[in-house]
Short mmCIF file of C-alpha atoms and ligand atoms in Angstrom, two decimals:
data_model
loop_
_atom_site.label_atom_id
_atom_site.label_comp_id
_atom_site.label_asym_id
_atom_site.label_seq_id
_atom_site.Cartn_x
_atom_site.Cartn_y
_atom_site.Cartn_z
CA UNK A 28 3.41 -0.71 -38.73
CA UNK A 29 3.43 -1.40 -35.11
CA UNK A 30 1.00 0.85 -33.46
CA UNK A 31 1.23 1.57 -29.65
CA UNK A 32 -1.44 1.23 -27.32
CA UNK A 33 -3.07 4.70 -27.05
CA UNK A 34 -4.60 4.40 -23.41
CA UNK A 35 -1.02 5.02 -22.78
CA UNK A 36 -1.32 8.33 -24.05
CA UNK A 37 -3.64 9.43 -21.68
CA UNK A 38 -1.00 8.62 -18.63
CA UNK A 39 -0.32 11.83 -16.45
CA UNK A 40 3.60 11.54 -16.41
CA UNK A 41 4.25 11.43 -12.55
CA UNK A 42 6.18 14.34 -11.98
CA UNK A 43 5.48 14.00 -8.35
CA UNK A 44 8.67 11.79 -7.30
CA UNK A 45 10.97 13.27 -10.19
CA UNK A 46 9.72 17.39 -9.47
CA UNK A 47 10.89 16.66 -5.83
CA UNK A 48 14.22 15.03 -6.84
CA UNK A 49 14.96 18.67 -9.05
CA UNK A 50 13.84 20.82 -6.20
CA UNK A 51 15.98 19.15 -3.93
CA UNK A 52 18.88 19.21 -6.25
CA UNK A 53 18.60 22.88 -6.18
CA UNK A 54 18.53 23.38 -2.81
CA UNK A 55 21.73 20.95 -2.41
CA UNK A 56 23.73 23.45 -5.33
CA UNK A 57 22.57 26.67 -3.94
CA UNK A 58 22.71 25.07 -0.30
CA UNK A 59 25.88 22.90 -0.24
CA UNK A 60 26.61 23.10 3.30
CA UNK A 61 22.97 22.24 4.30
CA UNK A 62 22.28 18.45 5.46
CA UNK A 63 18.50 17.36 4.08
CA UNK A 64 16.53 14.80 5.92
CA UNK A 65 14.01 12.88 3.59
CA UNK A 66 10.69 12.37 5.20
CA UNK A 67 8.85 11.78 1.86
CA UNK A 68 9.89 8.62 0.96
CA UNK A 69 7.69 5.44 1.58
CA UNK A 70 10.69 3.00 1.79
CA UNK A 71 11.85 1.39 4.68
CA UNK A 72 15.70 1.86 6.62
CA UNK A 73 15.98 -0.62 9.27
CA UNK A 74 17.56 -4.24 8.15
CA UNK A 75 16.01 -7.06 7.16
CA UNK A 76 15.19 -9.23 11.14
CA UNK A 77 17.26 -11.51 12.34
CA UNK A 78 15.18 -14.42 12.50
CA UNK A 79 14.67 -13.78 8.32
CA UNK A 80 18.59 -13.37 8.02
CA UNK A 81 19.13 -16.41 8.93
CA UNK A 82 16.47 -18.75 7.51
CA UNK A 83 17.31 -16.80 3.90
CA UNK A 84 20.72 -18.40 4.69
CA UNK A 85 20.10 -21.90 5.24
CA UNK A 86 17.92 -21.92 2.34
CA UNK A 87 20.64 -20.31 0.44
CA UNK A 88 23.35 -23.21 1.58
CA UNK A 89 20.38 -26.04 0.56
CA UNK A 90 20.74 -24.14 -3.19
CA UNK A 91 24.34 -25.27 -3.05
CA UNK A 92 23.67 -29.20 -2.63
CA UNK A 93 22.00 -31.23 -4.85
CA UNK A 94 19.97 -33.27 -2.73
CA UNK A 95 18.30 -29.93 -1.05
CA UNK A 96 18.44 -27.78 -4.44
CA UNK A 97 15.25 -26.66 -5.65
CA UNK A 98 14.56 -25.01 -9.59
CA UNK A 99 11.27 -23.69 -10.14
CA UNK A 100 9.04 -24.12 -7.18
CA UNK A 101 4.80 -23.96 -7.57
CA UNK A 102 3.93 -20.57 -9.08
CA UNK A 103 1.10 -20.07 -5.99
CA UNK A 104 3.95 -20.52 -3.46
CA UNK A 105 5.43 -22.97 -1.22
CA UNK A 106 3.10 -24.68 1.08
CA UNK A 107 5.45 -23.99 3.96
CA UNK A 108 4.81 -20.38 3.53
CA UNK A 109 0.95 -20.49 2.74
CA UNK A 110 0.45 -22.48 5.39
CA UNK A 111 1.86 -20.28 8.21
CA UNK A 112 0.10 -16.90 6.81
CA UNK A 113 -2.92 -19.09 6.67
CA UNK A 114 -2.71 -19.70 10.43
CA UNK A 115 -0.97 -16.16 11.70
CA UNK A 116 -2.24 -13.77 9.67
CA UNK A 117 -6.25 -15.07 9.01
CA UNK A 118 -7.27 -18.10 11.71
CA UNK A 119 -5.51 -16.29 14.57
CA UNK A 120 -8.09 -13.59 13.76
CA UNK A 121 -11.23 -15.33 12.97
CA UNK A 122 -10.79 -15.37 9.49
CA UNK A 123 -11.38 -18.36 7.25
CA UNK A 124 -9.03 -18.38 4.64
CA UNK A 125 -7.19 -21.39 3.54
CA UNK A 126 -3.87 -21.80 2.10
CA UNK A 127 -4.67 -22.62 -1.58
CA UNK A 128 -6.45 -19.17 -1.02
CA UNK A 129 -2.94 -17.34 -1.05
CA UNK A 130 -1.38 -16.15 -3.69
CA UNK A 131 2.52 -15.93 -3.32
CA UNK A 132 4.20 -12.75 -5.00
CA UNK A 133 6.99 -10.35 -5.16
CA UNK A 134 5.24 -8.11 -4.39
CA UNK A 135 1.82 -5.85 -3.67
CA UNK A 136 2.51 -3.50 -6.55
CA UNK A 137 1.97 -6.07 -9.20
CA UNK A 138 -0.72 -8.13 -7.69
CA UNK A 139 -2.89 -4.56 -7.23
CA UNK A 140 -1.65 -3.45 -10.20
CA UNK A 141 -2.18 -6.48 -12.36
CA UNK A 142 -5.45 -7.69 -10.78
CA UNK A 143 -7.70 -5.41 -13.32
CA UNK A 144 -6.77 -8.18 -15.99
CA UNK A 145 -9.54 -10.11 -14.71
CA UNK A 146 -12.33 -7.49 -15.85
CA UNK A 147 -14.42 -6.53 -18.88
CA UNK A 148 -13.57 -3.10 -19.92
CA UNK A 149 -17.31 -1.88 -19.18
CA UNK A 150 -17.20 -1.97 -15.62
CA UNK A 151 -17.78 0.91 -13.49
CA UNK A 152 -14.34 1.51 -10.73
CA UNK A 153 -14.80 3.53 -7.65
CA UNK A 154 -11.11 4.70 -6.78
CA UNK A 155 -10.29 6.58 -3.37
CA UNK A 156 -8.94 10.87 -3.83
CA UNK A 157 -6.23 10.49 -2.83
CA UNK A 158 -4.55 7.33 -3.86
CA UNK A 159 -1.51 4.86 -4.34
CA UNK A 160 -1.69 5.86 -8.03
CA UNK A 161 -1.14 2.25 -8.97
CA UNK A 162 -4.81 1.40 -8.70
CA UNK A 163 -5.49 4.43 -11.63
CA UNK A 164 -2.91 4.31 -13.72
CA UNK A 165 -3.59 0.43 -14.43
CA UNK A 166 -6.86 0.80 -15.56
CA UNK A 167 -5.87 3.86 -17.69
CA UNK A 168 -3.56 1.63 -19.41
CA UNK A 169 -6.45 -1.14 -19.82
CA UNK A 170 -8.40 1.45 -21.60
CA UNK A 171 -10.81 2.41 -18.79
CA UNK A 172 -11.09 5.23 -18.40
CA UNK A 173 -11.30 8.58 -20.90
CA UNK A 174 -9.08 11.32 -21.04
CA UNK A 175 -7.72 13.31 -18.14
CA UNK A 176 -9.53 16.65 -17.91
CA UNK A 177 -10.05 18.93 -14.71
CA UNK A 178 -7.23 16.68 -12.77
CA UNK A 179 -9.21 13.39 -12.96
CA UNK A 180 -10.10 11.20 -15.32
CA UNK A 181 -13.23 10.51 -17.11
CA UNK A 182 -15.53 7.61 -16.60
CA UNK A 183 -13.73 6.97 -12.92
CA UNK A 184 -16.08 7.09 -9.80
CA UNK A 185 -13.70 9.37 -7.68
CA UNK A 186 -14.24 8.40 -3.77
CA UNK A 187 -13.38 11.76 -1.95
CA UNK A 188 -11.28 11.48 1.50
CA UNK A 189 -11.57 14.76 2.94
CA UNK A 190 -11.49 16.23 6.90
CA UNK A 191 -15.56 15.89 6.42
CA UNK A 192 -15.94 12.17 6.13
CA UNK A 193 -12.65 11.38 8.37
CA UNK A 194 -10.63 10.41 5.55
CA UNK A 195 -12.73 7.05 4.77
CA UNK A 196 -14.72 7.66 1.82
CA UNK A 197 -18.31 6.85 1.82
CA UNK A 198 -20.81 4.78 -0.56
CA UNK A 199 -20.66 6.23 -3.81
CA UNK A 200 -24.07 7.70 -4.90
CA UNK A 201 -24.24 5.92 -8.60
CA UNK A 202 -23.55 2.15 -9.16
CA UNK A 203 -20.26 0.33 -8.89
CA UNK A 204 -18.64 -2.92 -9.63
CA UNK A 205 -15.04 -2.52 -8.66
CA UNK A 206 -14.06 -0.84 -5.60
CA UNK A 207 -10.31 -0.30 -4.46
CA UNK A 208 -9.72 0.39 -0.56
CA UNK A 209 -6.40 0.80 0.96
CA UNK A 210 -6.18 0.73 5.03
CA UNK A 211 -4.58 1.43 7.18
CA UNK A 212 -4.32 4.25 4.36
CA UNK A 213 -1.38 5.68 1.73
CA UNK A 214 -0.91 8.20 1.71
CA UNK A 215 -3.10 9.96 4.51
CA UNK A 216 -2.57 7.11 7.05
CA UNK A 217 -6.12 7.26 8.06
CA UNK A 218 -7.65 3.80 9.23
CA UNK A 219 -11.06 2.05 9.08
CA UNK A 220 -13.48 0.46 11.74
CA UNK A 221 -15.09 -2.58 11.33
CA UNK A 222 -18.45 -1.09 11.00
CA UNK A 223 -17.46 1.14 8.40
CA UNK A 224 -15.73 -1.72 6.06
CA UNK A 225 -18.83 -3.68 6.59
CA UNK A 226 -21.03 -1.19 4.64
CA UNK A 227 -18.49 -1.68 1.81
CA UNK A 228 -19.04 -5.33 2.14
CA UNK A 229 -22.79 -5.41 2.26
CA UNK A 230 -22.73 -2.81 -0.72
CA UNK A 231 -20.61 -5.23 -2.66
CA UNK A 232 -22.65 -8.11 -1.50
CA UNK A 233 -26.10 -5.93 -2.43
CA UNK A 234 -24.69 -4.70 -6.25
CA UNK A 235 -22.69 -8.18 -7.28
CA UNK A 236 -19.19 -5.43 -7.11
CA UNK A 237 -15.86 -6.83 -6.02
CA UNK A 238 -13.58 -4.98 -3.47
CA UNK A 239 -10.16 -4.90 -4.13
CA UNK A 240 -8.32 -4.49 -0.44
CA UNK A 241 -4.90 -3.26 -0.09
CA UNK A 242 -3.72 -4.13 3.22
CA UNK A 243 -0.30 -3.42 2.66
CA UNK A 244 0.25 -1.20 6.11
CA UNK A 245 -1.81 -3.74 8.42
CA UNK A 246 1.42 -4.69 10.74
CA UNK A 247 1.26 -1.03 11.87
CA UNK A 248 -2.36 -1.45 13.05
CA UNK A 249 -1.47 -1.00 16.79
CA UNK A 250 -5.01 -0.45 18.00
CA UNK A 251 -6.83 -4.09 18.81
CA UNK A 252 -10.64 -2.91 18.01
CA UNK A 253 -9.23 -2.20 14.11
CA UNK A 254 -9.47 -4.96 11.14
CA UNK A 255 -6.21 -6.17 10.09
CA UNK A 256 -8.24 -7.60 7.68
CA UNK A 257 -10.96 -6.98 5.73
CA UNK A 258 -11.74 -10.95 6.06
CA UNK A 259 -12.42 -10.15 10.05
CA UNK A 260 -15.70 -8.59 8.67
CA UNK A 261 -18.86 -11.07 8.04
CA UNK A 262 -19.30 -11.66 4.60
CA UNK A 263 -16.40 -10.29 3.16
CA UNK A 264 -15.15 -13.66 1.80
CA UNK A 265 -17.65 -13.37 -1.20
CA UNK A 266 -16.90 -9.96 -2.38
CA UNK A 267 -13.14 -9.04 -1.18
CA UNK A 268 -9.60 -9.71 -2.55
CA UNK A 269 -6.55 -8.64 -0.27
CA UNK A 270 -3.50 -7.57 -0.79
CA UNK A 271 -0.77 -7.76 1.58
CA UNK A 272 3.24 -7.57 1.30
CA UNK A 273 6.49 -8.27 3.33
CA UNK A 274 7.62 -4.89 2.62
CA UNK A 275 6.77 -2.73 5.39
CA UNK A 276 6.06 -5.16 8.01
CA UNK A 277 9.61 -7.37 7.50
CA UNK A 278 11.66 -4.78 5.40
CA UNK A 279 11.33 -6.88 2.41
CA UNK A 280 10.82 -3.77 -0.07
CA UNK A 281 14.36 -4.28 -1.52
CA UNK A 282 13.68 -8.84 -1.12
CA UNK A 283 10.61 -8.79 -2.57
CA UNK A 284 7.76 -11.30 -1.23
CA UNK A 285 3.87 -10.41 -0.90
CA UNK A 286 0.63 -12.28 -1.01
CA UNK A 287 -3.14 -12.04 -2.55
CA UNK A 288 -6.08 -13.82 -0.72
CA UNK A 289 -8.55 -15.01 -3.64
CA UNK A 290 -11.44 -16.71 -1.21
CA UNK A 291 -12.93 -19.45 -3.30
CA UNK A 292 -16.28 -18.01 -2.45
CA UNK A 293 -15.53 -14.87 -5.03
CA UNK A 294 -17.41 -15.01 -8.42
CA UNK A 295 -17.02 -12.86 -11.32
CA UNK A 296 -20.19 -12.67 -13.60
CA UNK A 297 -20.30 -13.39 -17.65
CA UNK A 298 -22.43 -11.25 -19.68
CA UNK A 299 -25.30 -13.93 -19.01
CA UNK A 300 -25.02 -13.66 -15.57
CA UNK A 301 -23.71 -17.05 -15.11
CA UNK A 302 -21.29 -17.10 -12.04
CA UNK A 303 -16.99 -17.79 -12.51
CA UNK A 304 -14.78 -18.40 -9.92
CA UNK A 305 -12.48 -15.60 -9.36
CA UNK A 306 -9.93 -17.89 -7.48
CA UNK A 307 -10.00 -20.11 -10.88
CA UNK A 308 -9.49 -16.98 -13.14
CA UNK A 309 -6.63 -15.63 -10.72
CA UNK A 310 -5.00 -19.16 -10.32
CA UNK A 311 -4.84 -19.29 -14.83
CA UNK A 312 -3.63 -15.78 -14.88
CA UNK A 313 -0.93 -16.33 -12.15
CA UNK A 314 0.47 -19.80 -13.25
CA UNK A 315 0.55 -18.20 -16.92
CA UNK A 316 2.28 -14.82 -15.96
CA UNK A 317 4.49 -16.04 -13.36
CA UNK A 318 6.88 -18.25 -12.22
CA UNK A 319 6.90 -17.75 -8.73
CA UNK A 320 9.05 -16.10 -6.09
CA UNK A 321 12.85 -17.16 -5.10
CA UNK A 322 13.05 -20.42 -2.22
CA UNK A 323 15.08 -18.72 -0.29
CA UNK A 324 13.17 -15.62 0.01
CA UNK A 325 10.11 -17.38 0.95
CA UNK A 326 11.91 -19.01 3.62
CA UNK A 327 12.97 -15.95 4.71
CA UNK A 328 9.11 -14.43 4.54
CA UNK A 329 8.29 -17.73 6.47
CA UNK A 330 10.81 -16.93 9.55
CA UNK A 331 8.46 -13.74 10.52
CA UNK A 332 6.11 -16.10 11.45
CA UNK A 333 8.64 -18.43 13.79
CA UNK A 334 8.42 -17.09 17.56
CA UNK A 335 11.62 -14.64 17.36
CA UNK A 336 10.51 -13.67 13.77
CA UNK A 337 7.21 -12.55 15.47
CA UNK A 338 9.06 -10.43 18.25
CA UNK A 339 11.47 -9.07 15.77
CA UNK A 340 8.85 -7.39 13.50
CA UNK A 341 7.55 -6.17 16.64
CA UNK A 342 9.99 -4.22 17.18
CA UNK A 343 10.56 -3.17 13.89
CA UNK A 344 6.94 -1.73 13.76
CA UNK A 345 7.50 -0.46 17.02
CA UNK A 346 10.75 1.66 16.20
CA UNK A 347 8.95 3.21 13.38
CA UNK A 348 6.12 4.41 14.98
CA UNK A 349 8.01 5.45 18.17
CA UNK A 350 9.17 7.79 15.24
CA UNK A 351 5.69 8.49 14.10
CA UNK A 352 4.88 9.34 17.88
CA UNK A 353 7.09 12.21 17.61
CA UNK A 354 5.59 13.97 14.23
CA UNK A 355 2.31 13.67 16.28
CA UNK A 356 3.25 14.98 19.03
CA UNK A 357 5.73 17.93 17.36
CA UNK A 358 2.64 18.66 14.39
CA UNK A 359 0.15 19.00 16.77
CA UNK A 360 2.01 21.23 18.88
CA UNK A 361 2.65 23.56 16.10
CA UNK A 362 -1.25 23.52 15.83
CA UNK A 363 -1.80 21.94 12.44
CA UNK A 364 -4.62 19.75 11.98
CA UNK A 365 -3.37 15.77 10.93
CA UNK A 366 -4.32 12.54 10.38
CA UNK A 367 -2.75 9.47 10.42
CA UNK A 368 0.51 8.31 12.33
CA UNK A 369 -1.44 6.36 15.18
CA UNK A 370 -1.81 2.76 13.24
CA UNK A 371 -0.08 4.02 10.10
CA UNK A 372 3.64 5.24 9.39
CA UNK A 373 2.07 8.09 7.35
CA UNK A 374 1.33 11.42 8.99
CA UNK A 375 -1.03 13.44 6.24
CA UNK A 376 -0.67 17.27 7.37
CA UNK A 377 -2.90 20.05 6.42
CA UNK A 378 -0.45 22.75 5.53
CA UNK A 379 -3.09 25.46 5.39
CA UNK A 380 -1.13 26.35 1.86
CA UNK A 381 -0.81 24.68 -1.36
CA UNK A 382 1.25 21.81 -1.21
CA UNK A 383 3.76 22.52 -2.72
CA UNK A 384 4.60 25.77 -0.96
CA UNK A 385 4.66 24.02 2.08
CA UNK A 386 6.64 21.73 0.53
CA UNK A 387 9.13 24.57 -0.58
CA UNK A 388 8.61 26.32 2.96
CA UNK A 389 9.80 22.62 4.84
CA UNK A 390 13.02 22.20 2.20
CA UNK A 391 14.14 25.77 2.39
CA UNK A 392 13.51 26.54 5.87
CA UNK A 393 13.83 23.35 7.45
CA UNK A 394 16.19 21.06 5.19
CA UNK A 395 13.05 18.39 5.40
CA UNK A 396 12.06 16.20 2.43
CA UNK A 397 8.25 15.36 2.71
CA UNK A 398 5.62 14.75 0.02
CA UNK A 399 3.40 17.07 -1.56
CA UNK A 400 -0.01 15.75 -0.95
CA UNK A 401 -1.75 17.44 -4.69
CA UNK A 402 0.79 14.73 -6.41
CA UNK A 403 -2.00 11.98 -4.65
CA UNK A 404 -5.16 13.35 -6.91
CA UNK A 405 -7.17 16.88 -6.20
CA UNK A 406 -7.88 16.06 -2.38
CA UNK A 407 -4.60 16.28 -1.64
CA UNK A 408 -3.79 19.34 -2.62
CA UNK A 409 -3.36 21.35 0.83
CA UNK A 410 -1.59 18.57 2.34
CA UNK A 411 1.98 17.12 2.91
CA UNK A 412 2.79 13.49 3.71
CA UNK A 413 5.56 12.50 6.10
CA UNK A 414 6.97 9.32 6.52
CA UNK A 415 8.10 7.59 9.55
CA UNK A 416 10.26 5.25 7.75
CA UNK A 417 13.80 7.09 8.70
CA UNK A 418 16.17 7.07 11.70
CA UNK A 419 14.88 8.14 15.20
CA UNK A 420 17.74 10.65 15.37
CA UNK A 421 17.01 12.04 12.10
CA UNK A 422 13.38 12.50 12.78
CA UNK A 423 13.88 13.63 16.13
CA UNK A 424 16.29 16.21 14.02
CA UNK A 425 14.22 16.66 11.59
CA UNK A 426 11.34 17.91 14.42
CA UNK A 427 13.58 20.25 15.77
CA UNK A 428 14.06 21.72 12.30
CA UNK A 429 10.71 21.99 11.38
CA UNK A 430 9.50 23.50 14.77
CA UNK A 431 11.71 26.27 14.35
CA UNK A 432 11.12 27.17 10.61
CA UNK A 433 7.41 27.06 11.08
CA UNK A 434 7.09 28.97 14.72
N1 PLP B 506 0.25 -0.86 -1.71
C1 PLP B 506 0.47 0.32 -1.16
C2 PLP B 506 -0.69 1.09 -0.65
C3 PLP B 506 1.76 0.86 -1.07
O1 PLP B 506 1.96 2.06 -0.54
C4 PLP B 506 2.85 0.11 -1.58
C5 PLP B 506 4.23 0.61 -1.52
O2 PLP B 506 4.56 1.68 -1.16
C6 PLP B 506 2.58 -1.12 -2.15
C7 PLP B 506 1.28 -1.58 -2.21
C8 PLP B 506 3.68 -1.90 -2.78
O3 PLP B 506 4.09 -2.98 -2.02
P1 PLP B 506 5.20 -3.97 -2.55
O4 PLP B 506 6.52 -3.46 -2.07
O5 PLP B 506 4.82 -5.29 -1.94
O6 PLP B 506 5.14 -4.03 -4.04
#
């Protein structure tokens, strides 16, 4: 008899993404002359840059000769491409990371996702209220956790962001060895200083824990004194993984292309204490699991870093959060209280409601799609999400809409 794996079992189905889909069906039967403008959504709408367009090209005419075709390429990544996010992304900051430190990927979901592989099932996590569920639902699956009772599950160390601690959770009070961060942050957009990541890193340093960094949002960092990185912080090379991706800061959520940094310095510990390299462990599980990402769509990752590619995702960023300008500047006007939307395309709104009526009040009164912030764990709940990623007419429509229906 083939018997399923019952950590499954204790999955909450996500009814977030697939409750908004039915309300919003409604509306459009009962509404069919309305126009809705999605603001929920975390996916991007501008095209891919130029400067990518066209190296994804050339690599794509190489495929068609056989002196320049390529099969399967090394399962870490092309040096071409390790080497230039070696030198833009970490020494152009201060940070040391080398290129046989970076992981090439399709994308951020997996890596953060399939990371948690590399762990006993004993370990204590500390996970962040509210979160990109992928960091939870992973190790539910691996059998960490116990059932879900009271909206959370048992055995996780929940790390509250609330108004009170400025949406960057503190030190936990009871022991840790895992510890997922996410800046700047999804869904509440909220960012961290340098001082601030450092206590995580001297608390991982202190307890032998690993930090698990999702840096997925960093291109929309606009403000200089911020970490891009948690590698700009002293230390962090012995305790910190990071995640980034291609997605939001090139468009590459429907291409595919990310990257994890495994510093060699990392160690995991056996049960005798004796020290492993993590960058070993990652590099076995990698090369076994995967077979690496498409040439041409690393050449294409590798043409953000030429000098138009550069200016081009500039102005990509730029566009977006010209958008998330406006919901500042419209939400605070209405006088709700917000975070987010200055280094982050997420604007995390405190509805004074439940989120979901808000939700309701936004799609019936206003025609807006945005995302109810309880479907993010129990600190949510109060709170909407909206996205920058959209149009600057729509938004600047979708503003108009929304100051009207909530005057
Ligand atoms: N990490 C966070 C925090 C995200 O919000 C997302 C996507 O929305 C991802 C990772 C996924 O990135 P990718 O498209 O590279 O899989």
């Amino acid at each position: 008899m083939i018997t399923i794996n019952e950590h499954y079992l204790k999955l909450q189905s996500s009814y977030l993404f697939s409750d908004i889909a039915r309300r919003v069906k409604r509306f459009q039967e009962t509404h069919p002359e309305k126009e809705i403008i999605k603001l929920g959504i975390g996916d991007v709408t501008r095209p891919l840059p130029p400067a990518c367009i066209t190296a994804f090209h050339a690599a794509i005419d190489e495929m068609a000769i056989e002196d320049s075709f390529r099969g399967y390429g090394p399962e870490q990544g092309y040096a071409f491409l390790r080497e230039a996010i070696a030198k833009n992304d970490f020494a152009a900051r201060g940070a040391d990371i080398s290129a046989d430190e970076i992981f090439i990927s399709d994308g951020a979901k997996c890596d953060t996702g399939n990371f948690q592989e590399l762990f006993s099932n004993d370990i204590k996590i500390a996970i962040p209220d509210p979160v990109y569920p992928v960091y939870l639902d992973t190790n539910v699956m691996a059998g960490r956790t116990g059932d879900f009772e009271n909206g959370r599950y048992k055995g996780i160390v929940y790390l509250d962001s609330t108004r009170e601690n400025n949406f960057v959770p503190t030190l936990p009070n009871e022991k840790v060895d895992l510890i997922y961060l996410c800046f700047p942050n999804n869904p509440t957009g909220s960012t961290i200083t340098k001082e601030e990541l450092k206590t995580w890193v001297d608390y991982a340093r202190d307890n032998k824990a690993l930090i698990l960094f999702d840096a997925a949002y960093e291109v929309f960092v606009r403000d200089e004194s911020l970490p891009k990185s948690i590698y700009e912080v002293e230390g962090a090379c012995e305790v910190a993984i990071e995640f980034r991706s291609f997605s939001k800061s090139a468009g590459f959520t429907g291409t595919r292309c990310a990257f994890t940094v495994v510093p060699k310095q990392c160690m995991v510990y056996d049960r005798q204490g004796c020290a492993h390299s993590l960058h070993g462990l990652w590099n076995r599980r990698h090369c076994t699991k995967f077979n690496g990402v498409s040439y041409p769509v690393q050449r294409a990752a590798e043409a953000v870093y030429s000098e138009q590619g550069k200016k081009q995702v500039r102005e990509l960023r730029d566009y977006y959060m010209r958008n998330a300008d406006l919901i500042c500047r419209e939400i605070s006007d209405l006088g709700y209280d917000f975070v987010g939307g200055t280094n982050s395309p997420y604007i995390w709104i405190d509805g004074k409601q439940d989120s979901w009526q808000f939700f309701d009040q936004l799609l019936n009164d206003a025609g807006v799609v945005c995302t109810p912030g309880a479907g993010f764990g129990s600190c949510g709940e109060g709170y909407i999400r909206l996205s920058a990623f959209n149009s600057f007419e729509n938004v600047e429509r979708a503003m108009q809409r929304i100051r009207l229906a909530l005057k």
